mmCIF file of C-alpha atoms and ligand atoms in Angstrom:
data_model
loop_
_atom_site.group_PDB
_atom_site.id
_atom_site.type_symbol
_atom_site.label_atom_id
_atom_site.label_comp_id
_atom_site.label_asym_id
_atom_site.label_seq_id
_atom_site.Cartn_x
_atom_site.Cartn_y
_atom_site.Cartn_z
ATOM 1 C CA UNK A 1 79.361 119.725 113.350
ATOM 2 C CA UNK A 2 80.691 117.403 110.919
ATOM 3 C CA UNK A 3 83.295 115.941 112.751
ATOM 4 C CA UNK A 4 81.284 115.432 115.612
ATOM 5 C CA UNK A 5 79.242 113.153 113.113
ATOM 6 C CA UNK A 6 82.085 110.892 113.270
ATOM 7 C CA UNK A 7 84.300 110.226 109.634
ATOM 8 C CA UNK A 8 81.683 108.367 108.239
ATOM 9 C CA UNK A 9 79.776 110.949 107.712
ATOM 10 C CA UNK A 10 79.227 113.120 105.046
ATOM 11 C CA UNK A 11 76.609 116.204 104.208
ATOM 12 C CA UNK A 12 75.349 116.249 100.587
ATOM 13 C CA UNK A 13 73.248 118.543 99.411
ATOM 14 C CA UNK A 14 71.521 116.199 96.802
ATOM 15 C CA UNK A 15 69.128 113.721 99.210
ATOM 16 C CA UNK A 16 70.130 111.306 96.573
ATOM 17 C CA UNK A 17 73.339 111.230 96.785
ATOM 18 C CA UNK A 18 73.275 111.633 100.471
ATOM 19 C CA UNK A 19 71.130 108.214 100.544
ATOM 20 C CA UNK A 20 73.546 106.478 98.230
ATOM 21 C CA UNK A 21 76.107 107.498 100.503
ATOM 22 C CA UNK A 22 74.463 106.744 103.814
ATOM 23 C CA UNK A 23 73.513 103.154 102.267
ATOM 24 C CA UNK A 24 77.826 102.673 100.965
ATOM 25 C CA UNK A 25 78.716 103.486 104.263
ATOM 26 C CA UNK A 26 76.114 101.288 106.465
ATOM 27 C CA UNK A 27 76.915 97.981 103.669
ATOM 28 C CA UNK A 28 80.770 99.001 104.934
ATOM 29 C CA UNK A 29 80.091 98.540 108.261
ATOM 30 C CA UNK A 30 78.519 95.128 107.729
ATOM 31 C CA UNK A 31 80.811 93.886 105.697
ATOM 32 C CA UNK A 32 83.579 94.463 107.566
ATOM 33 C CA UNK A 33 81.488 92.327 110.737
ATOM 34 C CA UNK A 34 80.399 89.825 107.974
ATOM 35 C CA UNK A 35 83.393 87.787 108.305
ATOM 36 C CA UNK A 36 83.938 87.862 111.857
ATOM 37 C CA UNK A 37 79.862 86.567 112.106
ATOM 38 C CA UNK A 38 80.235 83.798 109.516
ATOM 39 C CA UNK A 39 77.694 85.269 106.948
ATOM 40 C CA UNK A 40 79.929 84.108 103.988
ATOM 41 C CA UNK A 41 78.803 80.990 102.313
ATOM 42 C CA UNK A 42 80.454 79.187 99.428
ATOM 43 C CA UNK A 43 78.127 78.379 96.980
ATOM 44 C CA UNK A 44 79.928 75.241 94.263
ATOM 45 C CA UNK A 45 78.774 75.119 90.199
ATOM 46 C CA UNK A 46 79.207 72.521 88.984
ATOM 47 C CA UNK A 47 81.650 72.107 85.610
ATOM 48 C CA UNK A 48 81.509 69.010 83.497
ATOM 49 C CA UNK A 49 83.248 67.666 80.492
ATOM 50 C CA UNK A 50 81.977 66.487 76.901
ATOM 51 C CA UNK A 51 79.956 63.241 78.130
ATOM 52 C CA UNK A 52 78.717 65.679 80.883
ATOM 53 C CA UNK A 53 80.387 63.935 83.674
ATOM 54 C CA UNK A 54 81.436 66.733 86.747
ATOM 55 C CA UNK A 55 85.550 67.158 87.080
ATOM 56 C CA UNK A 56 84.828 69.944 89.151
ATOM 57 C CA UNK A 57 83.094 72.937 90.519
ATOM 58 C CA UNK A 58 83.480 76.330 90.606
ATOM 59 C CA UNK A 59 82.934 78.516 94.149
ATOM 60 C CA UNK A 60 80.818 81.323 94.334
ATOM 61 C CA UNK A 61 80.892 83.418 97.425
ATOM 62 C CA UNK A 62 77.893 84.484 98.903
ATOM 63 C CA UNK A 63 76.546 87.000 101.573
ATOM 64 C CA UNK A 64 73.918 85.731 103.906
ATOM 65 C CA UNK A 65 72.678 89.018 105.616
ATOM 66 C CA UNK A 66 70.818 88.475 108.792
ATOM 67 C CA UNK A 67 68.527 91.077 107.608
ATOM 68 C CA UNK A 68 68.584 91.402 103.827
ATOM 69 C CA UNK A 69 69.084 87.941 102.908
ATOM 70 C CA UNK A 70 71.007 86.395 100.545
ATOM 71 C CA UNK A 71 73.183 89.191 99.040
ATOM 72 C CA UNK A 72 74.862 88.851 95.581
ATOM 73 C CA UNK A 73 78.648 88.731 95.072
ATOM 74 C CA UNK A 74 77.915 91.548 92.039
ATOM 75 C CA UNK A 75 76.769 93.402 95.271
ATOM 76 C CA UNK A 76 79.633 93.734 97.444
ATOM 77 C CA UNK A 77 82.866 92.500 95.561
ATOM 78 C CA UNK A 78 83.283 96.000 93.971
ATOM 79 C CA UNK A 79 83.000 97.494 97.789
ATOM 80 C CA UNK A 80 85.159 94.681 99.509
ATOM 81 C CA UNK A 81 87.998 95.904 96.191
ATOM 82 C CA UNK A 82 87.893 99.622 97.180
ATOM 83 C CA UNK A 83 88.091 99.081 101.076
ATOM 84 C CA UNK A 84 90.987 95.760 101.051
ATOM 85 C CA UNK A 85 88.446 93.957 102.651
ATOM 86 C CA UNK A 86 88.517 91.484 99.730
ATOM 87 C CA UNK A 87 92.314 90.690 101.385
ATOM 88 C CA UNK A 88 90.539 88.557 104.280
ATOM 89 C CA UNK A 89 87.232 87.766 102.844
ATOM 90 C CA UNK A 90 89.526 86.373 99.567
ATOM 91 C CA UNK A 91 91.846 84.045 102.236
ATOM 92 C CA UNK A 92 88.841 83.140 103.665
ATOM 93 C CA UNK A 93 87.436 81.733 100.523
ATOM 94 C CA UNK A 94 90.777 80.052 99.603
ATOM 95 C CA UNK A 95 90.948 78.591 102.994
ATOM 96 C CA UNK A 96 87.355 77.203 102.597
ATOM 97 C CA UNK A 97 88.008 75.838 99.580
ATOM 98 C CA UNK A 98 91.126 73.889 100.309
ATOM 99 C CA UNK A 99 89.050 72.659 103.778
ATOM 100 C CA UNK A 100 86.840 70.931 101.109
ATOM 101 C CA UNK A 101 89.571 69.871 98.732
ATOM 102 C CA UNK A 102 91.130 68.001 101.956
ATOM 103 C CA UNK A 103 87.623 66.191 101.980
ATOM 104 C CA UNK A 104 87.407 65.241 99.049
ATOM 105 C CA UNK A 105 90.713 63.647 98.268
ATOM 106 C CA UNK A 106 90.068 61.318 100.782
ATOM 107 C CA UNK A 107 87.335 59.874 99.415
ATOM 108 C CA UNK A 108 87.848 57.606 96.095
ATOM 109 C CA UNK A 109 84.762 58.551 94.142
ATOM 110 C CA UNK A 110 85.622 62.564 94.797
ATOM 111 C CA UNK A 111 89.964 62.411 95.354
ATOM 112 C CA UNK A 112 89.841 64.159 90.998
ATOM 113 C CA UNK A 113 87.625 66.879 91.659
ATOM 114 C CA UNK A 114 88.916 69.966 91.347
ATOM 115 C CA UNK A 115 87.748 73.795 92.643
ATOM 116 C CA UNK A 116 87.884 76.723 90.628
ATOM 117 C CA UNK A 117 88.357 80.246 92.799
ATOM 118 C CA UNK A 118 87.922 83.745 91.764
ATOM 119 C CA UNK A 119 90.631 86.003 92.599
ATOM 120 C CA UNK A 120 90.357 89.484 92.569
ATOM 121 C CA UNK A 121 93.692 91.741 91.099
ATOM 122 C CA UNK A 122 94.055 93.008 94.125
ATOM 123 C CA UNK A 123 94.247 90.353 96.531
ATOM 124 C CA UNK A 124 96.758 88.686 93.561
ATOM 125 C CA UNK A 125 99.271 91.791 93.443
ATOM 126 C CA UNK A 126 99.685 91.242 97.128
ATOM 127 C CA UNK A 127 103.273 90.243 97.995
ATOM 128 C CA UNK A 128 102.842 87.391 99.860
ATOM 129 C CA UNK A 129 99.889 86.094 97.762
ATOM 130 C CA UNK A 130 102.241 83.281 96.686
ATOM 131 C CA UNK A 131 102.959 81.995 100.182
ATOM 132 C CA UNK A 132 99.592 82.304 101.310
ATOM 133 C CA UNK A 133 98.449 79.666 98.660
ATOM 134 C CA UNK A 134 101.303 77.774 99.814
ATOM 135 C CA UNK A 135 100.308 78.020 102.801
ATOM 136 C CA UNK A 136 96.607 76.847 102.368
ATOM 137 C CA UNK A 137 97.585 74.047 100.700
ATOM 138 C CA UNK A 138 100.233 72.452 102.925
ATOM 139 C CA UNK A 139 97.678 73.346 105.442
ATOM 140 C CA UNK A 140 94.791 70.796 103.940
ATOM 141 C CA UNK A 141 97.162 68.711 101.803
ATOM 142 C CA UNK A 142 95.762 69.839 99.141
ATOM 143 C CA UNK A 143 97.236 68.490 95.636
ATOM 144 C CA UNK A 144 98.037 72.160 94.168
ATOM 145 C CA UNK A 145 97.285 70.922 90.576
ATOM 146 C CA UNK A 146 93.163 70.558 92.150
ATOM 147 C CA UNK A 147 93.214 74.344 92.539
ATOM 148 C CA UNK A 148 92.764 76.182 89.598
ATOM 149 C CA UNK A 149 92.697 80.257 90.222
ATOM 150 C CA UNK A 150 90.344 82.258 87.958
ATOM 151 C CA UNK A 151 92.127 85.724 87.288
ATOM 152 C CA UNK A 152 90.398 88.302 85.008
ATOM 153 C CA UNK A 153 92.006 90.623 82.354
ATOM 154 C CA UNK A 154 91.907 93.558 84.686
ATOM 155 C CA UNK A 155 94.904 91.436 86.595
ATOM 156 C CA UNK A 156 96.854 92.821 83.207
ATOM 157 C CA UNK A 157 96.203 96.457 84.831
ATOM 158 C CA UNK A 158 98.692 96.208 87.625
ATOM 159 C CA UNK A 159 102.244 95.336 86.759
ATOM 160 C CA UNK A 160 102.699 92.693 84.263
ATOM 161 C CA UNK A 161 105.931 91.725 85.591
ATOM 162 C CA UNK A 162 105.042 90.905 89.040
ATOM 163 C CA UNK A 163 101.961 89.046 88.118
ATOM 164 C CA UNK A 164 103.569 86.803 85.630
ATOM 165 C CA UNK A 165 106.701 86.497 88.425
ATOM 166 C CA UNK A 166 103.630 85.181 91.018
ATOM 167 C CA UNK A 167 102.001 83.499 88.116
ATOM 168 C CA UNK A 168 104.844 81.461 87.648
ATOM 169 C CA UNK A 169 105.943 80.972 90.757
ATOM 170 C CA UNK A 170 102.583 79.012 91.760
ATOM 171 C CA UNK A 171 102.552 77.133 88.279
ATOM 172 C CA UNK A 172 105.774 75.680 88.979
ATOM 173 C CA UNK A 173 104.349 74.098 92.123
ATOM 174 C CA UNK A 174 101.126 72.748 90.028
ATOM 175 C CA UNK A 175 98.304 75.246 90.872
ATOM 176 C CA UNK A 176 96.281 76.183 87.499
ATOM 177 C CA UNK A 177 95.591 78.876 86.034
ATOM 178 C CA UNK A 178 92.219 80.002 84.344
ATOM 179 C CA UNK A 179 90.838 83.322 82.620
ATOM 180 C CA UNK A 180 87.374 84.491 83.447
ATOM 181 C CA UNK A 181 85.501 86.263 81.256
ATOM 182 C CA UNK A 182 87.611 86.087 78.355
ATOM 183 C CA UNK A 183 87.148 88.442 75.869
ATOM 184 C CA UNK A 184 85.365 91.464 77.732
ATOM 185 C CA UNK A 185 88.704 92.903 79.142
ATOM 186 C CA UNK A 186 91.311 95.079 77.735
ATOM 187 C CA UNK A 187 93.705 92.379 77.390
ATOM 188 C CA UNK A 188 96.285 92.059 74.427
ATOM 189 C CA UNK A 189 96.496 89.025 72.499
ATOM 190 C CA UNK A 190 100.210 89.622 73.441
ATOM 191 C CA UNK A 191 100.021 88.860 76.955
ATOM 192 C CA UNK A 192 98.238 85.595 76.341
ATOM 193 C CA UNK A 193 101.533 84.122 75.485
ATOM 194 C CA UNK A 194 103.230 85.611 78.554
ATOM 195 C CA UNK A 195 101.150 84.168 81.138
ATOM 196 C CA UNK A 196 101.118 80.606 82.133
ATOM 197 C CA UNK A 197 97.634 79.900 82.063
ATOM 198 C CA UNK A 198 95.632 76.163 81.334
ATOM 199 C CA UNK A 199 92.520 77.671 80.544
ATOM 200 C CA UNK A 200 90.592 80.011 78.646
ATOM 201 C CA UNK A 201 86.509 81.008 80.378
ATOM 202 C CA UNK A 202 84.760 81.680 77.561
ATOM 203 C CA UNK A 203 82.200 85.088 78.794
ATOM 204 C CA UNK A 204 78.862 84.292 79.228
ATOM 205 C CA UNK A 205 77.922 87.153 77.124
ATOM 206 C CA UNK A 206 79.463 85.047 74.249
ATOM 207 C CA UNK A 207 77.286 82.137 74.984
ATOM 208 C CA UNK A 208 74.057 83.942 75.651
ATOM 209 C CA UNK A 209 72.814 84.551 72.104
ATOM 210 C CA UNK A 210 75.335 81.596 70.322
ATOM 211 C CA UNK A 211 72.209 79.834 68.529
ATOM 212 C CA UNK A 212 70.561 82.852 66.939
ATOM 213 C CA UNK A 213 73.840 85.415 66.579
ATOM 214 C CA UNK A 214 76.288 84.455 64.105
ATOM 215 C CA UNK A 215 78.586 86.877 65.260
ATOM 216 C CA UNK A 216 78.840 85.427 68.651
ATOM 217 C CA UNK A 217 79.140 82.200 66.853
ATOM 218 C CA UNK A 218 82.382 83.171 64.834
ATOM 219 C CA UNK A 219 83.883 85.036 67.912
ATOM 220 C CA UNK A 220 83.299 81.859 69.828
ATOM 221 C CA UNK A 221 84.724 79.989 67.319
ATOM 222 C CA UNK A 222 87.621 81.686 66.770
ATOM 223 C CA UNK A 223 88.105 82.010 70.647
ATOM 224 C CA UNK A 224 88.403 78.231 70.776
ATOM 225 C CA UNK A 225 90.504 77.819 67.588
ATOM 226 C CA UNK A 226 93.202 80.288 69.272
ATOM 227 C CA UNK A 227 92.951 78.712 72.926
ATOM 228 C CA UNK A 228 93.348 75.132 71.187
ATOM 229 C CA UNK A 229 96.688 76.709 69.278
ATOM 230 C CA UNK A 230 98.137 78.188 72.466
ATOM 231 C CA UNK A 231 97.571 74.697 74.457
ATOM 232 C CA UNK A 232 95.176 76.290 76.487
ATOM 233 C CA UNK A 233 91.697 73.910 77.808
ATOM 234 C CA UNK A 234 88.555 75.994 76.811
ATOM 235 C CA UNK A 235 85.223 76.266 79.255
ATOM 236 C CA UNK A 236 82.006 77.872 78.327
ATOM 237 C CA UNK A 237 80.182 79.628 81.245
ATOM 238 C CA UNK A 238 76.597 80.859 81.306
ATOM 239 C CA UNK A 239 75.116 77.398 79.155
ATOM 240 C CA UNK A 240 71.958 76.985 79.755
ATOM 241 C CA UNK A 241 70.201 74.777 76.961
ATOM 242 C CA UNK A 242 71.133 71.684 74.984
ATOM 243 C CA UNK A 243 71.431 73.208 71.608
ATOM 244 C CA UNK A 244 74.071 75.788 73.381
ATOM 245 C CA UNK A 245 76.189 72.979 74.577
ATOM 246 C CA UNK A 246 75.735 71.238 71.039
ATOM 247 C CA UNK A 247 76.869 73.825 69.337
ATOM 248 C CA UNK A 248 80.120 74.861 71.874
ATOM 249 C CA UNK A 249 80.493 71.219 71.357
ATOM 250 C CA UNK A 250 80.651 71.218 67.336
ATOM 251 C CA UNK A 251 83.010 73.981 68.025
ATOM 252 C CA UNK A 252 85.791 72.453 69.714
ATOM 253 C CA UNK A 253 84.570 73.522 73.641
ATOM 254 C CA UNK A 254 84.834 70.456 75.975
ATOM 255 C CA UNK A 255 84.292 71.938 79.133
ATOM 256 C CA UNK A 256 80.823 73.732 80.433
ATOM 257 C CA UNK A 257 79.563 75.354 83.291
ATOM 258 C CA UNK A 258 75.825 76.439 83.668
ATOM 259 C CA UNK A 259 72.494 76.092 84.662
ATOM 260 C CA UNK A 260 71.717 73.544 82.283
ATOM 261 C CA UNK A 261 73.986 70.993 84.457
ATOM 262 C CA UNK A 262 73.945 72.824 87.697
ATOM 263 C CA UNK A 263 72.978 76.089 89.549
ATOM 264 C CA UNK A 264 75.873 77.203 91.852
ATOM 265 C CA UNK A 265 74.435 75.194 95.359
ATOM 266 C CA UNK A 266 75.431 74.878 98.808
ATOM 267 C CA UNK A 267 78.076 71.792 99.566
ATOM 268 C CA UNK A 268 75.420 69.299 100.692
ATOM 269 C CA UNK A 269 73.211 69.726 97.598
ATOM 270 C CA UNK A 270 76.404 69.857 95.401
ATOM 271 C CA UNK A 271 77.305 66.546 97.188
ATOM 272 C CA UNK A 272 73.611 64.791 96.495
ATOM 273 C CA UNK A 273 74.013 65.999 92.632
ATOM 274 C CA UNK A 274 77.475 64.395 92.316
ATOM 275 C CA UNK A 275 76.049 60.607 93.674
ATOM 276 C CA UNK A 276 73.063 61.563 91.230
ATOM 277 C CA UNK A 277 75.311 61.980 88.159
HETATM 278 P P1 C2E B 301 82.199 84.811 87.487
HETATM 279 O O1 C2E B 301 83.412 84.296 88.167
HETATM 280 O O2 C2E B 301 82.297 85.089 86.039
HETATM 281 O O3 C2E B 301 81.066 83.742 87.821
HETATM 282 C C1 C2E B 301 80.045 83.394 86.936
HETATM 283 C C2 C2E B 301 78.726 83.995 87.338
HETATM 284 O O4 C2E B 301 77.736 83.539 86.420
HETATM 285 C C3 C2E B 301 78.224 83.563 88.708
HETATM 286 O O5 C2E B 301 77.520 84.678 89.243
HETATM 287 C C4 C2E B 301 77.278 82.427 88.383
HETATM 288 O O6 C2E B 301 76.293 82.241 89.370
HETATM 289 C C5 C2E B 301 76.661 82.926 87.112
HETATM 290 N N1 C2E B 301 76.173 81.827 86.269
HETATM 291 C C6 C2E B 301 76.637 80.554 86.206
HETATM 292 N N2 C2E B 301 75.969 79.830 85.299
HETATM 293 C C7 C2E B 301 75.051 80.638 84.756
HETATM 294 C C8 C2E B 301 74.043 80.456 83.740
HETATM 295 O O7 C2E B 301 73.870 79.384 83.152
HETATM 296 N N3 C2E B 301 73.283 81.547 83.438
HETATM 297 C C9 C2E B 301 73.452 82.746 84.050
HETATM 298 N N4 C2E B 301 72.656 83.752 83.683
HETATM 299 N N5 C2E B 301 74.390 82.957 85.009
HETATM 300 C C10 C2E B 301 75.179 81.916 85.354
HETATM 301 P P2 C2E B 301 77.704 85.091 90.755
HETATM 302 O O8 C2E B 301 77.787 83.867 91.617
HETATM 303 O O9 C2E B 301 76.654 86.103 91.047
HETATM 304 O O10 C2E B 301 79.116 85.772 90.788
HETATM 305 C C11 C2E B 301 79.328 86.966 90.103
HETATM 306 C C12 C2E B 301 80.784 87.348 90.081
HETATM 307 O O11 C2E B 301 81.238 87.670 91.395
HETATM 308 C C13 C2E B 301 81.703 86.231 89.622
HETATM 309 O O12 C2E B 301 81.689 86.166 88.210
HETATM 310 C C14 C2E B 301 83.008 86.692 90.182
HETATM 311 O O13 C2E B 301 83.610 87.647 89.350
HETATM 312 C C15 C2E B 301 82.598 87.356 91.475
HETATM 313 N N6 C2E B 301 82.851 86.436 92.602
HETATM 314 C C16 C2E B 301 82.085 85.427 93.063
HETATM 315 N N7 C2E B 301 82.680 84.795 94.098
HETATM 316 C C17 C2E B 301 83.862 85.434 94.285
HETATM 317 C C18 C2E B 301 84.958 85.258 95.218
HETATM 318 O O14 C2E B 301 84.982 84.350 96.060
HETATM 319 N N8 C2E B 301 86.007 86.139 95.097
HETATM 320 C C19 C2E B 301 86.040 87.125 94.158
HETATM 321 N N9 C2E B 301 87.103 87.941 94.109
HETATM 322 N N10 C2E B 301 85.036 87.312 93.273
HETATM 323 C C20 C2E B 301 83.967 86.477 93.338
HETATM 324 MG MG1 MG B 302 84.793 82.939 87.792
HETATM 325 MG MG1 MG B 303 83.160 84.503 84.414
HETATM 326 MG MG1 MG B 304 81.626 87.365 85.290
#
């Protein structure tokens, strides 16, 4: 009976967690067609400096589902992990991003900007993860140091070695180096010194409550004061209001990213707010 189901089916006895599995299993299916159909969109943030002028942008992937709509990255990035299909849909996004990196090098007012992309552990503990971001950037010409990779602490989970061997390996060649979400991981201070990074993301969940928590004001602090020591360039993520930035600001924090300068945005809207600013 149940193998004539087929394998991806399963009988629970809870309805519940039958549902939750029928749904994992149907969102499976579609993702792995999602590429092949062209449902992924990037979607650019802007990131700006101290006088709030844009250097560069970070891409956000996003799932247009012919049925459901737009679907969040929060939504399927944990799936595409536990199935490898992050391995395409994460070459995909590197390839799409260096396409638009060609484009804008070639135009004077845009040839500095510089994309941010999110890599996943797993696609970066892949052995030929090195040449493929070779790869895509001979492809587009792409100067490597306008590609800055955005690794989390969970990275620090697979073999510490190999990643700072790959880490390396791609800063010697220019690309850059940024960790998202600092502070929320498991990370030891000790392996900030061992990996060649150029900037430090300050969590969101730091910036959030900065004006009325002064905890979250001394960990900030003290988050800049360390990345300034170590020669690292801090950026705040998740700023939203003036007296955030201000503050970040009076901190030492020279870099944002947030809603108050810029939703994340399709390419043709994030080209209109670039001749705006
Ligand atoms: P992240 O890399 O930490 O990205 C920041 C998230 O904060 C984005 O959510 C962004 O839309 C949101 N955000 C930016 N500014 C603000 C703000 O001012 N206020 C608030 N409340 N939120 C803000 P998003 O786009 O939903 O992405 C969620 C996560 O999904 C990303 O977190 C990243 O870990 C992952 N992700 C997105 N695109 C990719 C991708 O291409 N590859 C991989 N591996 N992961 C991706
Ligand atoms: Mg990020
Ligand atoms: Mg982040
Ligand atoms: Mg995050």
């Amino acid at each position: 009976q149940a193998k004539k189901a087929g394998r991806n089916t399963l009988r629970f006895f809870d309805p519940k967690m039958q549902e939750a599995f029928n749904i994992r299993a149907t969102l499976e299916i579609e993702l792995r067609r999602a590429l092949e159909s062209k449902q992924f969109q990037l979607y650019y943030q802007v990131q700006v400096d101290q006088l709030a002028r844009p250097f560069g942008a970070e891409v956000l992937i996003r799932w247009i589902h012919p049925e459901r709509g737009m679907i969040s990255p929060l939504d399927f990035i944990p799936l595409a992990e536990e199935t490898g299909l992050i391995l395409p849909i994460g070459e995909w996004v590197l390839d799409t991003a260096c396409a638009q990196l060609e484009v804008w090098q070639k135009e004077k007012s845009t040839k500095n900007l510089t994309l941010s992309v999110n890599v996943s552990a797993k696609q970066f503990s892949q052995a030929d993860f090195v040449r493929q971001v070779q790869a895509k950037l001979s492809r587009y010409n792409v100067k490597p140091q306008h590609l800055k990779l955005e690794l989390t602490e969970s990275i620090l989970l697979e073999h510490v070695d190999n990643i700072v061997i790959s880490m390396v390996a791609l800063e010697s060649i220019g690309v850059q180096f940024s960790l998202d979400d600092f502070g929320t991981g498991y990370s030891s201070l000790q392996y900030l010194k061992m990996l060649p990074l150029n900037q430090l993301k300050i969590d969101q969940s730091f910036v959030r409550d900065i004006v009325e928590d002064s905890n979250d004001r001394s960990i900030v602090g003290t988050i800049i004061a360390m990345a300034k020591n170590l020669g690292f360039e801090v950026i705040a993520e998740g700023v939203e209001t003036e007296a955030q930035k201000e503050l970040l600001l009076s901190k030492g924090c020279q870099h944002f990213q947030g809603y108050l300068f810029g939703k994340p945005m399709p390419i043709e809207q994030f080209g209109s707010l670039l001749k705006l600013k």
